[in-house]
Coordinates of N, CA and C in Angstrom, one line a residue:
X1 N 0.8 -1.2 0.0 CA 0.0 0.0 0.0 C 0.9 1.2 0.0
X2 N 0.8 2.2 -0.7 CA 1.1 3.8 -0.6 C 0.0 4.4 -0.3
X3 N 0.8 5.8 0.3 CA 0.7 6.9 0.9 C 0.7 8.2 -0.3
X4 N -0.6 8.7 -0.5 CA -0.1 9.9 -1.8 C 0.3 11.1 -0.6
X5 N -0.5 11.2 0.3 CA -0.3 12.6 1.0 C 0.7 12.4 2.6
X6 N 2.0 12.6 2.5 CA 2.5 12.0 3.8 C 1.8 12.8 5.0
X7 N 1.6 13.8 5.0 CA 0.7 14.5 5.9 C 0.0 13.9 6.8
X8 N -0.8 12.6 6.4 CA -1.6 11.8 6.5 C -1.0 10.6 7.2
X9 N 0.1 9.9 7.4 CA 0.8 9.2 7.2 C 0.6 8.8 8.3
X10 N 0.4 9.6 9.6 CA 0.1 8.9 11.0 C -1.4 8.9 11.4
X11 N -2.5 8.8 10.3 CA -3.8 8.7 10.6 C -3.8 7.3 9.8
X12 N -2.9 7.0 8.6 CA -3.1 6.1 7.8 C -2.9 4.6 9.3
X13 N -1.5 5.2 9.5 CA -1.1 4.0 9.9 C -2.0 3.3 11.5
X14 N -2.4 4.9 11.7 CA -3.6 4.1 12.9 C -4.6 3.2 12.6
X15 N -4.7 4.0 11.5 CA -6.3 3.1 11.0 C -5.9 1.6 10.7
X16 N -5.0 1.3 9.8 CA -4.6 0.3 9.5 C -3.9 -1.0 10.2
X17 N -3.3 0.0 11.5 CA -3.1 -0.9 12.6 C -4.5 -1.2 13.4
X18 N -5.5 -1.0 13.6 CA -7.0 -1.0 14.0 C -7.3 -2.9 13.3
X19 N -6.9 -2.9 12.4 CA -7.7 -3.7 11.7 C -7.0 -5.5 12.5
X20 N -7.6 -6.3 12.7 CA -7.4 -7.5 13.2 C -6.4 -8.0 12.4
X21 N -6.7 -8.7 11.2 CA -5.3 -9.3 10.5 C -4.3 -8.8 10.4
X22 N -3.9 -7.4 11.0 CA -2.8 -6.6 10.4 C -1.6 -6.8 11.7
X23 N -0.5 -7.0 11.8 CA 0.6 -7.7 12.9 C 1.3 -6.5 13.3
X24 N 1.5 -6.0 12.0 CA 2.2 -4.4 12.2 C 2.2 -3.7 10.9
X25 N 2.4 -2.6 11.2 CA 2.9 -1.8 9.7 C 4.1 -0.9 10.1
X26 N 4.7 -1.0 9.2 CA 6.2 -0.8 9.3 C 6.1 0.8 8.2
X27 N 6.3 2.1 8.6 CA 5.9 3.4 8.1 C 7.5 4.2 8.4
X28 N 8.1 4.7 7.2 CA 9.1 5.5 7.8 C 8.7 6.8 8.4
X29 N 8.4 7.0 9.6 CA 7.5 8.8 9.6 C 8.5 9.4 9.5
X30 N 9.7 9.2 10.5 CA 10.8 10.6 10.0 C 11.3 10.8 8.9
X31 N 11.3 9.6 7.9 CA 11.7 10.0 6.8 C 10.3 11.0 6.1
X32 N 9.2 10.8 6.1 CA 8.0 11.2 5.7 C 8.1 12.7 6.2
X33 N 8.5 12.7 7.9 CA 8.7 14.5 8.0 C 9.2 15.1 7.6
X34 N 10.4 14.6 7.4 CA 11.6 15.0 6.7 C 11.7 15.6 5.4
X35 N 10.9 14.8 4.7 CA 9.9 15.1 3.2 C 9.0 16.1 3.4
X36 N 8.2 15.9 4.0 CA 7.1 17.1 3.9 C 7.6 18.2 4.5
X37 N 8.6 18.6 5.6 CA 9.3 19.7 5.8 C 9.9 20.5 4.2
X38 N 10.6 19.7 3.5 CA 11.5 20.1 2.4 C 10.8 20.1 1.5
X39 N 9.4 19.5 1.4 CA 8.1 19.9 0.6 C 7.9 21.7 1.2
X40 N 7.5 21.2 1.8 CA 6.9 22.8 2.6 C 7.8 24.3 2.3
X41 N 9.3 23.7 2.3 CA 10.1 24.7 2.3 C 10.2 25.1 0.4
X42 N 10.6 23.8 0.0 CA 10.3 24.0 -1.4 C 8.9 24.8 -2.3
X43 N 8.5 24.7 -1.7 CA 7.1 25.3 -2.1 C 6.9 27.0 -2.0
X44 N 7.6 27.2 -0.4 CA 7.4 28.5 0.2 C 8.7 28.9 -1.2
X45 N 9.7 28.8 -0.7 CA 11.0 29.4 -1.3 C 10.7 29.4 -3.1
X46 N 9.6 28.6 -4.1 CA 9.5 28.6 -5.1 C 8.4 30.0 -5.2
X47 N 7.6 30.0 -4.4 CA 6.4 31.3 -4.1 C 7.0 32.4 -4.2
X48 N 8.4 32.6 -3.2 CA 9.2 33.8 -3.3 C 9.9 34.1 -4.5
X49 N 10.6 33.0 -5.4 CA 11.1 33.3 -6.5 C 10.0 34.1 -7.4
X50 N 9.0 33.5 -7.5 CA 7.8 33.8 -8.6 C 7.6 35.1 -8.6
X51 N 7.2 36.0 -6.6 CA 7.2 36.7 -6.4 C 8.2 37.8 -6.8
X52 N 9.2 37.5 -6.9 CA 10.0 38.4 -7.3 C 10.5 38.2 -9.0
X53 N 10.0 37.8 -9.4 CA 10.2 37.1 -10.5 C 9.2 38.3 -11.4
X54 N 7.9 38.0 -10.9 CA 7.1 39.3 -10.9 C 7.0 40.8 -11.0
X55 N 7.6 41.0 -9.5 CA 8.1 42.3 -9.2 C 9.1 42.7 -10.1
X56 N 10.3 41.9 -10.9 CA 11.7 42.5 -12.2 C 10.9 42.8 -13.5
X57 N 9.8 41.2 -14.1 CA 9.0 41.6 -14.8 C 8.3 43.2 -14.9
X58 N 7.4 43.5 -13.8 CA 6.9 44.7 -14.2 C 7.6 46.2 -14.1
X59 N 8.7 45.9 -13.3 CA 9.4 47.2 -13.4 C 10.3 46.9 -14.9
X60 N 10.4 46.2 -15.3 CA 11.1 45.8 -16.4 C 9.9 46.8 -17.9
X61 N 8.7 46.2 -18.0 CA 7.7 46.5 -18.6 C 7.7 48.0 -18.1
X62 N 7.5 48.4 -16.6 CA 7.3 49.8 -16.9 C 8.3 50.9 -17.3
X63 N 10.0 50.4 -17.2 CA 10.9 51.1 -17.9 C 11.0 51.1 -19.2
X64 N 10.5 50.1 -19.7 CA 10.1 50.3 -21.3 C 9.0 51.1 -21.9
X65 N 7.9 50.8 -21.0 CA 7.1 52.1 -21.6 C 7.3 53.5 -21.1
X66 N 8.7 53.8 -20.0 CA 8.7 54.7 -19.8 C 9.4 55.8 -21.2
X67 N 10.5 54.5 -21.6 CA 11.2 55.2 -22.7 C 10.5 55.6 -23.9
X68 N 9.3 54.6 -24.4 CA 8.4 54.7 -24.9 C 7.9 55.8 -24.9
X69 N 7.2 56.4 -23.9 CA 6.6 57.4 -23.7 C 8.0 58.6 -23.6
X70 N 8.9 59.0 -23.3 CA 9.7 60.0 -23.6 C 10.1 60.1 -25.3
X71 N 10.3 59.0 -25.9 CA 10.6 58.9 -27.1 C 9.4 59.5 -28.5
X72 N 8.3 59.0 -27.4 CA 6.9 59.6 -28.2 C 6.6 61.3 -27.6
X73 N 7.4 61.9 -26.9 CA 6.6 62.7 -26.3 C 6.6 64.1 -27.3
X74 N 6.8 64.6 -28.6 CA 6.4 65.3 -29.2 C 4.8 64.5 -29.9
X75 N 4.8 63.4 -30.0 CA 3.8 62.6 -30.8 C 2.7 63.1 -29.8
X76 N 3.0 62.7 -28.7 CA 1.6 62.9 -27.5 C 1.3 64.3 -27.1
X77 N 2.2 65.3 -27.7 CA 2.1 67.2 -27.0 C 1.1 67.0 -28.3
X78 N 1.2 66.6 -29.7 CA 0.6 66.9 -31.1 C -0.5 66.0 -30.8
X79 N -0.9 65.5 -30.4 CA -1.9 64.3 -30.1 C -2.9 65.4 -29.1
X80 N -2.6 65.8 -28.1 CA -3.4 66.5 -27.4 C -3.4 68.2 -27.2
X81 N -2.8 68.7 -28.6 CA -3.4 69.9 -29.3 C -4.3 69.7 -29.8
X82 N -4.7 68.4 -30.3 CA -5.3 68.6 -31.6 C -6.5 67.9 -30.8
X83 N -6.8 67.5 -29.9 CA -7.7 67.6 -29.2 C -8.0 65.7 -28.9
X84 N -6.9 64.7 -28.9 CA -6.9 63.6 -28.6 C -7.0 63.2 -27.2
X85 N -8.1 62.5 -26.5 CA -8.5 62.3 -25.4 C -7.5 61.3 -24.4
X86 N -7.3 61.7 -22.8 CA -6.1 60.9 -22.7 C -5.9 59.7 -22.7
X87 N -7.1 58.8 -22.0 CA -7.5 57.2 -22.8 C -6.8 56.8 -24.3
X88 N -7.5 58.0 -25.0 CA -6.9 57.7 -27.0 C -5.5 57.8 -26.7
X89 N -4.2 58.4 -25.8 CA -3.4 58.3 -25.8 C -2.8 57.5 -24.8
X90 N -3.6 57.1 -23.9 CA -2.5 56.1 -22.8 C -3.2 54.5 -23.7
X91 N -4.0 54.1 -24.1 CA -4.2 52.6 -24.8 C -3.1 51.9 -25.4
X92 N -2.4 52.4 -26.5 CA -1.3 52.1 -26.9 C -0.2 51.4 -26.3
X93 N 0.0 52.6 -25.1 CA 1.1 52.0 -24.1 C 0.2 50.8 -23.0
X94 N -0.6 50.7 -23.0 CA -1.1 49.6 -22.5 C -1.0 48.2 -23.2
X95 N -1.7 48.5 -24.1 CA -1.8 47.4 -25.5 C -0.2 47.1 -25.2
X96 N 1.1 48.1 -25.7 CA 2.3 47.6 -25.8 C 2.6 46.5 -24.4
X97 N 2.2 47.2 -23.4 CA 2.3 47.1 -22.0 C 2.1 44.8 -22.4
X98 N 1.1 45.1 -22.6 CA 0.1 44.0 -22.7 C 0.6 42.8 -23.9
X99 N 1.2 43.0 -25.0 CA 2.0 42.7 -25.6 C 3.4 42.2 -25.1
X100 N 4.1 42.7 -24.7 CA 5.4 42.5 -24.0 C 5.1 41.6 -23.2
X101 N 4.1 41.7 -22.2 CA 3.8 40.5 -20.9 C 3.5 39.1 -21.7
X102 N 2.5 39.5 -23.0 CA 2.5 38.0 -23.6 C 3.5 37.4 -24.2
X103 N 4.5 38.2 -24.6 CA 5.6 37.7 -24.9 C 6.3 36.7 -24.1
X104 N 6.8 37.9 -23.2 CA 7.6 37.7 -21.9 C 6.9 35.9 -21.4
X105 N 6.0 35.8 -21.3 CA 5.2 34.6 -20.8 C 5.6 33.4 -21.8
X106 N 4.8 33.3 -22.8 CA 5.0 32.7 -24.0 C 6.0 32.2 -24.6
X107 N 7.4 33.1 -24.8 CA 8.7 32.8 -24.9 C 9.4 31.6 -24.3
X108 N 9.4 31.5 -22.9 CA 9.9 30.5 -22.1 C 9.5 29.4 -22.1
X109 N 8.0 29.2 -22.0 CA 7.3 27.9 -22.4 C 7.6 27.4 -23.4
X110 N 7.8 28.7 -24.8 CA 8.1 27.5 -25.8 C 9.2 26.8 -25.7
X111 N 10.0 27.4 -25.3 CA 11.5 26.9 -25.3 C 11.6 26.3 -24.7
X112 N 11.0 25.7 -22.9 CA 11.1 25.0 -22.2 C 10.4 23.8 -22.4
X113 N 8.9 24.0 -23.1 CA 8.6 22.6 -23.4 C 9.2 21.1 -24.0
X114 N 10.0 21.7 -25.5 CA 10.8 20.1 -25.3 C 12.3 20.0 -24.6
X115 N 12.8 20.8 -23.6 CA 13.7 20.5 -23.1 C 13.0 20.0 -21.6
X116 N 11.6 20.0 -21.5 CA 11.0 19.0 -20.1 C 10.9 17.7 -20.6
X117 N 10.3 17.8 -21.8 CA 10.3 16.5 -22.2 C 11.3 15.5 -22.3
X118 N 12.1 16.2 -23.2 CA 13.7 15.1 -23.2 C 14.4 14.9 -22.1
X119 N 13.9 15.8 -20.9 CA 15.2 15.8 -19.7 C 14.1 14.5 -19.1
X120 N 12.8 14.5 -19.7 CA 12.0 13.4 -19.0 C 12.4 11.9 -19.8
X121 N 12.3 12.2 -20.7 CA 12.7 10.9 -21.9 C 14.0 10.4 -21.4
X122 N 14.9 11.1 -20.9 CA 16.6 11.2 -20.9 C 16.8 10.6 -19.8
X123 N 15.5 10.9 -18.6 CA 15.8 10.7 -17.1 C 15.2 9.0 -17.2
X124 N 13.9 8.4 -17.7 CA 13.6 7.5 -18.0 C 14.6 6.5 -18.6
X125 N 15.5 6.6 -19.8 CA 16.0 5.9 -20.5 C 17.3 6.1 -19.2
X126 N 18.0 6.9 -18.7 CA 19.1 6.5 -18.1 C 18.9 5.9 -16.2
X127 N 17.9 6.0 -16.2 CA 17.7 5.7 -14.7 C 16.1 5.1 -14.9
X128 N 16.0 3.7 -15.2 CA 14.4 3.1 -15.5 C 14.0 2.5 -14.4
X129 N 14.6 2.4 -13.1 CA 14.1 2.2 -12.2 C 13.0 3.8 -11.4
X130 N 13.3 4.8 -11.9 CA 13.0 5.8 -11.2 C 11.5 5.8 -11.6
X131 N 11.1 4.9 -12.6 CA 9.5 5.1 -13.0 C 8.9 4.5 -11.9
X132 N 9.4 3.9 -10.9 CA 8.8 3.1 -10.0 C 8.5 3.8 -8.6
X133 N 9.3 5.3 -8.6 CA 9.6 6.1 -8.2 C 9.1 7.4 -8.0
X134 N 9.3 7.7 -9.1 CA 8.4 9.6 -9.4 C 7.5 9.2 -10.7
X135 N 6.6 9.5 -10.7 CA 6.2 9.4 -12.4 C 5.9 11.0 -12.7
X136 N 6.2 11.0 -14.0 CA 6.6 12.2 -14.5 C 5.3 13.0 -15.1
X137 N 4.8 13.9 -15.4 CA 3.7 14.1 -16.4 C 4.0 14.3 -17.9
X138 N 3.1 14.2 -18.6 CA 4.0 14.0 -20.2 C 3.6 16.0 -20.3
X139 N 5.1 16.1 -21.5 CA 4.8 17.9 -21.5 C 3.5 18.3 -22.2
X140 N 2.3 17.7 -22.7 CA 1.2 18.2 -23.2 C 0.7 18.6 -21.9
X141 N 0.5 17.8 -20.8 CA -0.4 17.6 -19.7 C 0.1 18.8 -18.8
X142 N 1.4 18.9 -18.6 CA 2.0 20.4 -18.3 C 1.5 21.4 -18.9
X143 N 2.1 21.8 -19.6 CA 2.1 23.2 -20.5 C 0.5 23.3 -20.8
X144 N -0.2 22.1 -21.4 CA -2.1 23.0 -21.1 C -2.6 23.4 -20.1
X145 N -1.6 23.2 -19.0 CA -2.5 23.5 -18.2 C -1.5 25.4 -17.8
X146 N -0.4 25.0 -18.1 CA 0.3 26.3 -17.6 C 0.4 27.4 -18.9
X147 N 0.4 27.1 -19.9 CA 0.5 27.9 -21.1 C -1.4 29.1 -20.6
X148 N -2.3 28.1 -20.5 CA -2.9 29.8 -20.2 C -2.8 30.1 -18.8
X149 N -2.3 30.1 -17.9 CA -2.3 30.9 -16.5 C -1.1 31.7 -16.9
X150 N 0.1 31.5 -17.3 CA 1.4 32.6 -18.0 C 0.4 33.1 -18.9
X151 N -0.2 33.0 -19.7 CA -0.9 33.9 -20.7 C -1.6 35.5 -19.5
X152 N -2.4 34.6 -19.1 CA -3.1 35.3 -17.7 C -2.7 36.2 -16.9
X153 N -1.3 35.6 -16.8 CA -0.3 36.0 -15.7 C 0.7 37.0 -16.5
X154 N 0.8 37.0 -17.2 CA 1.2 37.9 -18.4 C 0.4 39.4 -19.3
X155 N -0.2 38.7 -19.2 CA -1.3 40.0 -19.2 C -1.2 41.0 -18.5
X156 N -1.5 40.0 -17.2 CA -1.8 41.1 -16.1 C -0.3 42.1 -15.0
X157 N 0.3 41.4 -15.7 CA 2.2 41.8 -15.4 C 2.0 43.3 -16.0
X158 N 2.2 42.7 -17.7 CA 2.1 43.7 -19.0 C 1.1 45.0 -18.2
X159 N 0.1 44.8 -18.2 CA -0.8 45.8 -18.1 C -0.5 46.9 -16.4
X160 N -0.2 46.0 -15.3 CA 0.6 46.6 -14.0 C 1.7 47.2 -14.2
X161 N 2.4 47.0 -15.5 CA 3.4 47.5 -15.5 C 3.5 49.1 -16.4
X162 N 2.3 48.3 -17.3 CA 2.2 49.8 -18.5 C 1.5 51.1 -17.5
X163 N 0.3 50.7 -16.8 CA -0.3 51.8 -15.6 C 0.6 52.0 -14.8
X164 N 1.4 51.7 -14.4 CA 2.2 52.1 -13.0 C 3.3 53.4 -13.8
X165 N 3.9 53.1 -15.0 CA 4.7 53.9 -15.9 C 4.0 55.0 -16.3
X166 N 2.4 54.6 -16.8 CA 2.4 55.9 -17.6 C 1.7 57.1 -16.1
X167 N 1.7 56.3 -14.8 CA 1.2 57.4 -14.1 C 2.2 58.0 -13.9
X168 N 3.3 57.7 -13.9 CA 4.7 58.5 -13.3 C 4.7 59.2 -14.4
X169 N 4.9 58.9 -15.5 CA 5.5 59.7 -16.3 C 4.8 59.9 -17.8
X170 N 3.8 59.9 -18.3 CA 2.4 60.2 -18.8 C 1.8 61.2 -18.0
X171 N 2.2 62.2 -18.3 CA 0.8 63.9 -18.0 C 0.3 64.1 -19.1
X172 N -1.4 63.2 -19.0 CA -2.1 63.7 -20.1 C -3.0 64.0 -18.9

């Protein structure tokens, strides 16, 4: 019998010691805490990366539209003589804003998809005991599911980054 959730691991083994035919069960817990500690830490410390992963992203996005917007800034004085509303001029840098985040998202996936795969194919063929071990997910079953939350998550980077720029530095 396995265990999917070690968390569990000392409710499993009560129950199963409960049962009459059972003599003993033999459960490694400290190894199991030991796991789910470096689960737990792995998890937190992967949250922090993301986080700040984030935070380079959008200040990244909003120094580009800042230059953007200096670069354009006779375009936008001629834009709102002539009686262009400030919406008609901040969209653009959004749209770009918004653009760049899908990039930025999109890029890495592609490139990472078949190098998950082969490092999976690679890990299989040179260590075939390990399928008995971890089982892997194939890169379709990955990437559909992460290709739209980075789309999502890209968007919404793109677009925090393009508003936070053009308030600083966008006077329309």
């Amino acid at each position: 019998m396995t265990i999917r959730d070690l968390s569990q691991l000392d409710a499993t083994v009560q129950v199963l010691s409960d049962y009459d035919d059972v003599d003993y069960v033999r459960a490694p817990e400290q190894v199991a805490q030991t796991i789910t500690i470096i689960k737990h830490a792995v998890n937190l410390g992967g949250a922090a990366i993301v986080l700040l992963l984030i935070g380079v992203a959008s200040m990244i996005i909003a120094n580009t539209i800042k230059i953007t917007v200096f670069n354009r800034r006779k375009e936008i004085s001629i834009m709102k003589y002539v009686g262009a509303t400030d919406w008609f001029i901040r969209w653009p840098f959004i749209i770009e804003g918004i653009l760049i985040g899908i990039i930025g998202a999109l890029l890495p996936l592609i490139l990472s998809w078949p190098v998950y795969s082969q490092a999976v194919r690679m890990l299989y063929t040179s260590f075939p005991m390990i399928r008995n071990i971890v089982t892997f997910r194939l890169g379709i079953d990955v990437f559909s599911v992460l290709i739209p939350i980075c789309l999502f998550a890209g968007t919404g980077i793109g677009v925090i980054g393009s508003v936070t720029s053009m308030r600083k530095y966008l006077k329309v």
